[in-house]
PDB file of C-alpha atoms in Angstrom:
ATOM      1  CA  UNK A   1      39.484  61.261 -46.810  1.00  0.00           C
ATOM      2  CA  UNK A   2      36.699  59.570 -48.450  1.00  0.00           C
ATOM      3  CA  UNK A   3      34.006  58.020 -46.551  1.00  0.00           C
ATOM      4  CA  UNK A   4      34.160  53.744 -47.494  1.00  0.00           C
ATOM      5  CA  UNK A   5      30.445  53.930 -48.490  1.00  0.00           C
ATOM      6  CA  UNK A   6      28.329  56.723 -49.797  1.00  0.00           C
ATOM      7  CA  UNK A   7      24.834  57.930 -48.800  1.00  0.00           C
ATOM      8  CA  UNK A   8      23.359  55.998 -51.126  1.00  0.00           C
ATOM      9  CA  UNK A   9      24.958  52.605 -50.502  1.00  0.00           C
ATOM     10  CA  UNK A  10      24.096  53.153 -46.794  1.00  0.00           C
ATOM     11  CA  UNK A  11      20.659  53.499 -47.681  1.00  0.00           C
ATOM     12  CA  UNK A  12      20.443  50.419 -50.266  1.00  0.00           C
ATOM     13  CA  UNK A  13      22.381  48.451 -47.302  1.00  0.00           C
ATOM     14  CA  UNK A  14      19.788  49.511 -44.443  1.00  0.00           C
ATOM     15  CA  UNK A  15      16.964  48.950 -46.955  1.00  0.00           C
ATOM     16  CA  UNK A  16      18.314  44.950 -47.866  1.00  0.00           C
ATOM     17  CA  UNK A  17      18.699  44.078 -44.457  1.00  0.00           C
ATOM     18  CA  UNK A  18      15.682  45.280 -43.739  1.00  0.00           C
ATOM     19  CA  UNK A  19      13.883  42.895 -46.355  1.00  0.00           C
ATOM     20  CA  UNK A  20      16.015  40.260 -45.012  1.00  0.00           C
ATOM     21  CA  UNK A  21      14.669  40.468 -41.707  1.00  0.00           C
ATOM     22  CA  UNK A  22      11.266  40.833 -42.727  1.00  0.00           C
ATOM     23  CA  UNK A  23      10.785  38.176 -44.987  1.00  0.00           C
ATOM     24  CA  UNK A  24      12.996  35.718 -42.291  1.00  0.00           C
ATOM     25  CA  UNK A  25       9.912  32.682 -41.172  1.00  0.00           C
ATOM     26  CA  UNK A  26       9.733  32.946 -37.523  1.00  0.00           C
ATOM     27  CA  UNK A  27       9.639  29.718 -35.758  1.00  0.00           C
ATOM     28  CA  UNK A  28       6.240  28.919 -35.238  1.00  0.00           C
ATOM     29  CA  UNK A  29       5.130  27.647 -31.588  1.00  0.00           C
ATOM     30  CA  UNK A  30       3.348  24.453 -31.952  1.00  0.00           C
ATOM     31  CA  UNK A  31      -0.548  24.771 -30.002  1.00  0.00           C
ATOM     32  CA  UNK A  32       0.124  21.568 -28.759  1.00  0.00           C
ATOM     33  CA  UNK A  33       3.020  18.581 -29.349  1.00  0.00           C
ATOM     34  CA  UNK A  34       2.452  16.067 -31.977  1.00  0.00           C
ATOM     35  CA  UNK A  35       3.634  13.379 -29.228  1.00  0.00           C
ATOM     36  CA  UNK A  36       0.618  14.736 -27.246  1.00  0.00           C
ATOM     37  CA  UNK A  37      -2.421  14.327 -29.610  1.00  0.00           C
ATOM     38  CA  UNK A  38      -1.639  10.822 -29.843  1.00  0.00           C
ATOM     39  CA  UNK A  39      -2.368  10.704 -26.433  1.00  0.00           C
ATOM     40  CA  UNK A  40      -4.877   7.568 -27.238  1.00  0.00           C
ATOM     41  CA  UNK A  41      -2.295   5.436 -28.952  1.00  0.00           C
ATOM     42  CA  UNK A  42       0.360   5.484 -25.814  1.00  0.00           C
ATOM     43  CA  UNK A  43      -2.019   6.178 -22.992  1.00  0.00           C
ATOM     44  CA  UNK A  44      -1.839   4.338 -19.681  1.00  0.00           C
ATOM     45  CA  UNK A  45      -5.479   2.956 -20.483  1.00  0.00           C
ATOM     46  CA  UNK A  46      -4.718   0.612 -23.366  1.00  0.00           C
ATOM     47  CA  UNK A  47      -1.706  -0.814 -20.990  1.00  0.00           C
ATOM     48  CA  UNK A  48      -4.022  -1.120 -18.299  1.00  0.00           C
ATOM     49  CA  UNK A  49      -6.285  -3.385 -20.598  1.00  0.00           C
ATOM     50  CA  UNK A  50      -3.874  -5.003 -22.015  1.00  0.00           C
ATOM     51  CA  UNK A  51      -2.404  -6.121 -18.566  1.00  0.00           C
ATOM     52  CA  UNK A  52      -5.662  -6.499 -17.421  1.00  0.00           C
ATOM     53  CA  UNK A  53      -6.749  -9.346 -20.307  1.00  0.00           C
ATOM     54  CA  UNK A  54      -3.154 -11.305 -20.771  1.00  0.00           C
ATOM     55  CA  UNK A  55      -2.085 -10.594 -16.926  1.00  0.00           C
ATOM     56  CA  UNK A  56      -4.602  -9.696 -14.544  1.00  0.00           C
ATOM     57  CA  UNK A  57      -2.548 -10.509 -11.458  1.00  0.00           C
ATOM     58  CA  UNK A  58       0.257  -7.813 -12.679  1.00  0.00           C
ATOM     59  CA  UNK A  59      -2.614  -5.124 -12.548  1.00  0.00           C
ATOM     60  CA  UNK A  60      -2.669  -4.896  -8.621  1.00  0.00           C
ATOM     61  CA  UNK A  61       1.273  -4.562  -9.018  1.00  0.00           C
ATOM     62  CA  UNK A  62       0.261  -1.900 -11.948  1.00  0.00           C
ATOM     63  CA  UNK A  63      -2.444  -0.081  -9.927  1.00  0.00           C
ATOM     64  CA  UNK A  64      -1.630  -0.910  -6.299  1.00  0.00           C
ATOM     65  CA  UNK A  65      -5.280  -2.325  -6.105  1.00  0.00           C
ATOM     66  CA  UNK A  66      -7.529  -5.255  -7.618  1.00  0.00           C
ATOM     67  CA  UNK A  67      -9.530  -4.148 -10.632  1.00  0.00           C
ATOM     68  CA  UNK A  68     -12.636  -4.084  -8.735  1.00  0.00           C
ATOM     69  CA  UNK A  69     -11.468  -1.422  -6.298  1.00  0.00           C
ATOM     70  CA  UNK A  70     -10.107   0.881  -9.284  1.00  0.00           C
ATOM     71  CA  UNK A  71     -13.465   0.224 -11.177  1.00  0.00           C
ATOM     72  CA  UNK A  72     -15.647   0.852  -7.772  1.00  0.00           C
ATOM     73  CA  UNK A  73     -13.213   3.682  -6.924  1.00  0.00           C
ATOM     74  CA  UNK A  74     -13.880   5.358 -10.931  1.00  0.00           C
ATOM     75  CA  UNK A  75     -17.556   5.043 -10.195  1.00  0.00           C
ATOM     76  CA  UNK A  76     -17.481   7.072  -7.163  1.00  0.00           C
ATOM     77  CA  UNK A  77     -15.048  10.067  -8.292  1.00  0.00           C
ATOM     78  CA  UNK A  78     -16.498  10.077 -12.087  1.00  0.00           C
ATOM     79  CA  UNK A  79     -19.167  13.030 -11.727  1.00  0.00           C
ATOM     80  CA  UNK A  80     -16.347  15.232  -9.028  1.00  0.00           C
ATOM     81  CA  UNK A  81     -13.702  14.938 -11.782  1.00  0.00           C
ATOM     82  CA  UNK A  82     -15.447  14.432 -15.562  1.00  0.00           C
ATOM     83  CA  UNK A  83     -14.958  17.427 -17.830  1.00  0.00           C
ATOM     84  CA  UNK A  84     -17.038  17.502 -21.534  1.00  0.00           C
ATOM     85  CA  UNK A  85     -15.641  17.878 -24.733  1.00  0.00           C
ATOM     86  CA  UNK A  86     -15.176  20.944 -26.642  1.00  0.00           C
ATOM     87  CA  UNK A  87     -15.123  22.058 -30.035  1.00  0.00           C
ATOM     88  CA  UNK A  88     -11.673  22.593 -29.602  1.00  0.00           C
ATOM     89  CA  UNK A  89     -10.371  19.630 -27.945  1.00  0.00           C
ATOM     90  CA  UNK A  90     -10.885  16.392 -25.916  1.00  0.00           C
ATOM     91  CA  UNK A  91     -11.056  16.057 -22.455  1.00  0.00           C
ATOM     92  CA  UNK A  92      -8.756  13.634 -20.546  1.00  0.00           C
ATOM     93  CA  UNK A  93     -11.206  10.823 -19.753  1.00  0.00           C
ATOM     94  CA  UNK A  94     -12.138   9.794 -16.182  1.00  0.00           C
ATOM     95  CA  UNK A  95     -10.101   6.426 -16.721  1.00  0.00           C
ATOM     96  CA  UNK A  96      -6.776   8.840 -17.667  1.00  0.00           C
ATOM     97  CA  UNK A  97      -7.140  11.377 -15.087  1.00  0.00           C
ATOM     98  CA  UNK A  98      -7.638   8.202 -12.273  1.00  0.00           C
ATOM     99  CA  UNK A  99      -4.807   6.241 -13.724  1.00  0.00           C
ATOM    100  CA  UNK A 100      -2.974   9.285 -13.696  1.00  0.00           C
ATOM    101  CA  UNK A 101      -3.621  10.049 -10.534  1.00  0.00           C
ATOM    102  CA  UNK A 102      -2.772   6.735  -8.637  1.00  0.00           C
ATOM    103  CA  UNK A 103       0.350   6.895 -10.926  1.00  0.00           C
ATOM    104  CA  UNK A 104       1.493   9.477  -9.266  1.00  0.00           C
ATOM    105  CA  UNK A 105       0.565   8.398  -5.795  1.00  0.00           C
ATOM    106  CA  UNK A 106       2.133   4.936  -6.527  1.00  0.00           C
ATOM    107  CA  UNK A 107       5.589   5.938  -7.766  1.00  0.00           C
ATOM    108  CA  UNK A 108       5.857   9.476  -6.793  1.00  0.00           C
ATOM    109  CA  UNK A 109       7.381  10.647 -10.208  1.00  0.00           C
ATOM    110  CA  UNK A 110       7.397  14.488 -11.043  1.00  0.00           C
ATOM    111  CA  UNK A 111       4.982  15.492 -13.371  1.00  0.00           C
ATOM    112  CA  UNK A 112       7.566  16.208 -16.040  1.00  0.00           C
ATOM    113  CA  UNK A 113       8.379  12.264 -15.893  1.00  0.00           C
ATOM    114  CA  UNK A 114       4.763  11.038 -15.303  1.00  0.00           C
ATOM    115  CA  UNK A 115       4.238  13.201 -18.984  1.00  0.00           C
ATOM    116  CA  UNK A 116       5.965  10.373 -21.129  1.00  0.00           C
ATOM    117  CA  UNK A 117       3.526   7.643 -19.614  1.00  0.00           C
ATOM    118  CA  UNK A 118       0.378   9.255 -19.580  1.00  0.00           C
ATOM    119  CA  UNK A 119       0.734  11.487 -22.548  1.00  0.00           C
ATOM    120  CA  UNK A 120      -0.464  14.215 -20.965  1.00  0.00           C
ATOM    121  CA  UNK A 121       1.271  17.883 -20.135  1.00  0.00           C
ATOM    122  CA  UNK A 122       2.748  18.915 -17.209  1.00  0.00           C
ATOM    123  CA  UNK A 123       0.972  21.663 -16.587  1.00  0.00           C
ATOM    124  CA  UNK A 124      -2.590  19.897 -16.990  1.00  0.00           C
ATOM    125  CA  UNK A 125      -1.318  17.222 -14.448  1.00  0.00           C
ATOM    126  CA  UNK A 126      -0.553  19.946 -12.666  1.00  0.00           C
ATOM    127  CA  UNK A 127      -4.427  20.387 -12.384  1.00  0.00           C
ATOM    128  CA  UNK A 128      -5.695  16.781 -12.760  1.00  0.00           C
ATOM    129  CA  UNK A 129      -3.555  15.486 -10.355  1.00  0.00           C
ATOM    130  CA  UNK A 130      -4.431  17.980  -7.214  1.00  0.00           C
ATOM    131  CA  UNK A 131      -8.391  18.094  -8.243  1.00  0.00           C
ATOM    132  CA  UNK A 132      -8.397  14.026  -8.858  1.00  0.00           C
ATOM    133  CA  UNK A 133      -6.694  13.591  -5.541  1.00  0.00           C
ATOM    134  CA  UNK A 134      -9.380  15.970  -3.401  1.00  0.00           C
ATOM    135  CA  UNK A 135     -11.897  14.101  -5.067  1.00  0.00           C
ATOM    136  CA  UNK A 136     -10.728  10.473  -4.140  1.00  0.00           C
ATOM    137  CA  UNK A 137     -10.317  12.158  -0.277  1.00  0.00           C
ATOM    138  CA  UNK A 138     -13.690  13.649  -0.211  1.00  0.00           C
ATOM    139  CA  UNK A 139     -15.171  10.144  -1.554  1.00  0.00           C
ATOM    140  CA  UNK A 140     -13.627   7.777   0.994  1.00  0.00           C
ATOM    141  CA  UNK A 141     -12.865  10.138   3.819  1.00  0.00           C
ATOM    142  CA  UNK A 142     -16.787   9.575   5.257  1.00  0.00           C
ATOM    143  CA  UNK A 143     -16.162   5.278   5.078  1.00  0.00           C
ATOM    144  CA  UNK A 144     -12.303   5.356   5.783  1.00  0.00           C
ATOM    145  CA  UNK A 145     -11.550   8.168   7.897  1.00  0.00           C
ATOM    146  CA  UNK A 146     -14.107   7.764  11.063  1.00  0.00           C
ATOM    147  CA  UNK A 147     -13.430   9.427  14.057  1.00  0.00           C
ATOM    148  CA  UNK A 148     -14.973   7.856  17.371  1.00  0.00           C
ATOM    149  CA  UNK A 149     -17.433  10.971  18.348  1.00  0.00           C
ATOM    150  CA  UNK A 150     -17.312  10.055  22.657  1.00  0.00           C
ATOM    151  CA  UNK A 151     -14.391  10.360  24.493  1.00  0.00           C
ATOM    152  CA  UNK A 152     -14.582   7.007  25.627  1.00  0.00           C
ATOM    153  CA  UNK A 153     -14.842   5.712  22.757  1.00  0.00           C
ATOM    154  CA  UNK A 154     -11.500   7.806  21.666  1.00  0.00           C
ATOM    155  CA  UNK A 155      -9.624   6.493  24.552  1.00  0.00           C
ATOM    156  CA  UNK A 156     -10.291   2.967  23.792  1.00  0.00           C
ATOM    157  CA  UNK A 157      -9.191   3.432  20.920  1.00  0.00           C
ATOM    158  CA  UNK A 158      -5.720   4.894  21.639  1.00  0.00           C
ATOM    159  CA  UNK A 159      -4.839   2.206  24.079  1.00  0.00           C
ATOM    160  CA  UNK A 160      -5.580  -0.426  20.887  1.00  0.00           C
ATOM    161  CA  UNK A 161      -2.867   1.168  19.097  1.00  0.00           C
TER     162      UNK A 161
END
């Protein structure tokens, strides 16, 4: 019996396929979504001043707070959370990572929701959210967080609650 292909025709097979694999395009992995880099078209931040110019009562439904507070509020966690440029890319602005933030608190979305509104990754909320948070908790906790130091003073206290 015959074998159904020769040597050679094994070899000219193995050597095609070979080609054909090779010069196959691999996907390529995107560095970062197109959807993403227009990040200032679609960003919370034009809403917010949108809403804030036509609407400005709908901003404390928006924010959960008066302008003011979010303003006075920005001022205070600006130089905890503020990251600079690169030549590579640009850094989520104070106002994003805030809005992003109280976003977050506000509706208590995952971060793979809160993505689509903010235009921002998952994985860098994932790291804005946390460090934004510590840094509104480390401003206020002094003004809003007082403890009465005397004993007294802590039992009077309990007995108003």
């Amino acid at each position: 019996m015959s074998p159904i292909l020769s040597k050679k025709a094994k070899v000219a097979l193995a050597v095609g396929t070979i080609i054909l694999l090779e010069s196959e395009k691999k996907k390529k992995r995107v560095w970062v979504k197109e959807w993403l880099q227009k990040r200032e078209q679609f960003t919370h931040l034009r809403l917010l001043k949108c809403i804030q110019s036509c609407e400005p009562l709908d901003v404390i439904n928006y924010l959960r707070m008066d302008y003011d507070a979010f303003q006075e509020l920005l001022m205070l966690v600006k130089p905890l959370i503020e990251k600079k440029n690169t030549l590579f890319r640009e850094a989520v602005s104070v106002e994003e990572r805030l809005l992003a933030t109280l976003r977050f608190l506000a509706t208590g979305s995952s971060y793979e929701d809160l993505k689509f509104s903010c235009i921002i990754s998952p994985q860098l909320l994932g790291r804005i959210i946390p460090e934004t948070s510590r840094a509104i908790y480390n401003c206020l906790r002094k003004k809003y967080l007082c403890f009465p130091i005397k004993r007294r003073g802590m039992a009077q206290s309990s007995r108003r609650i």
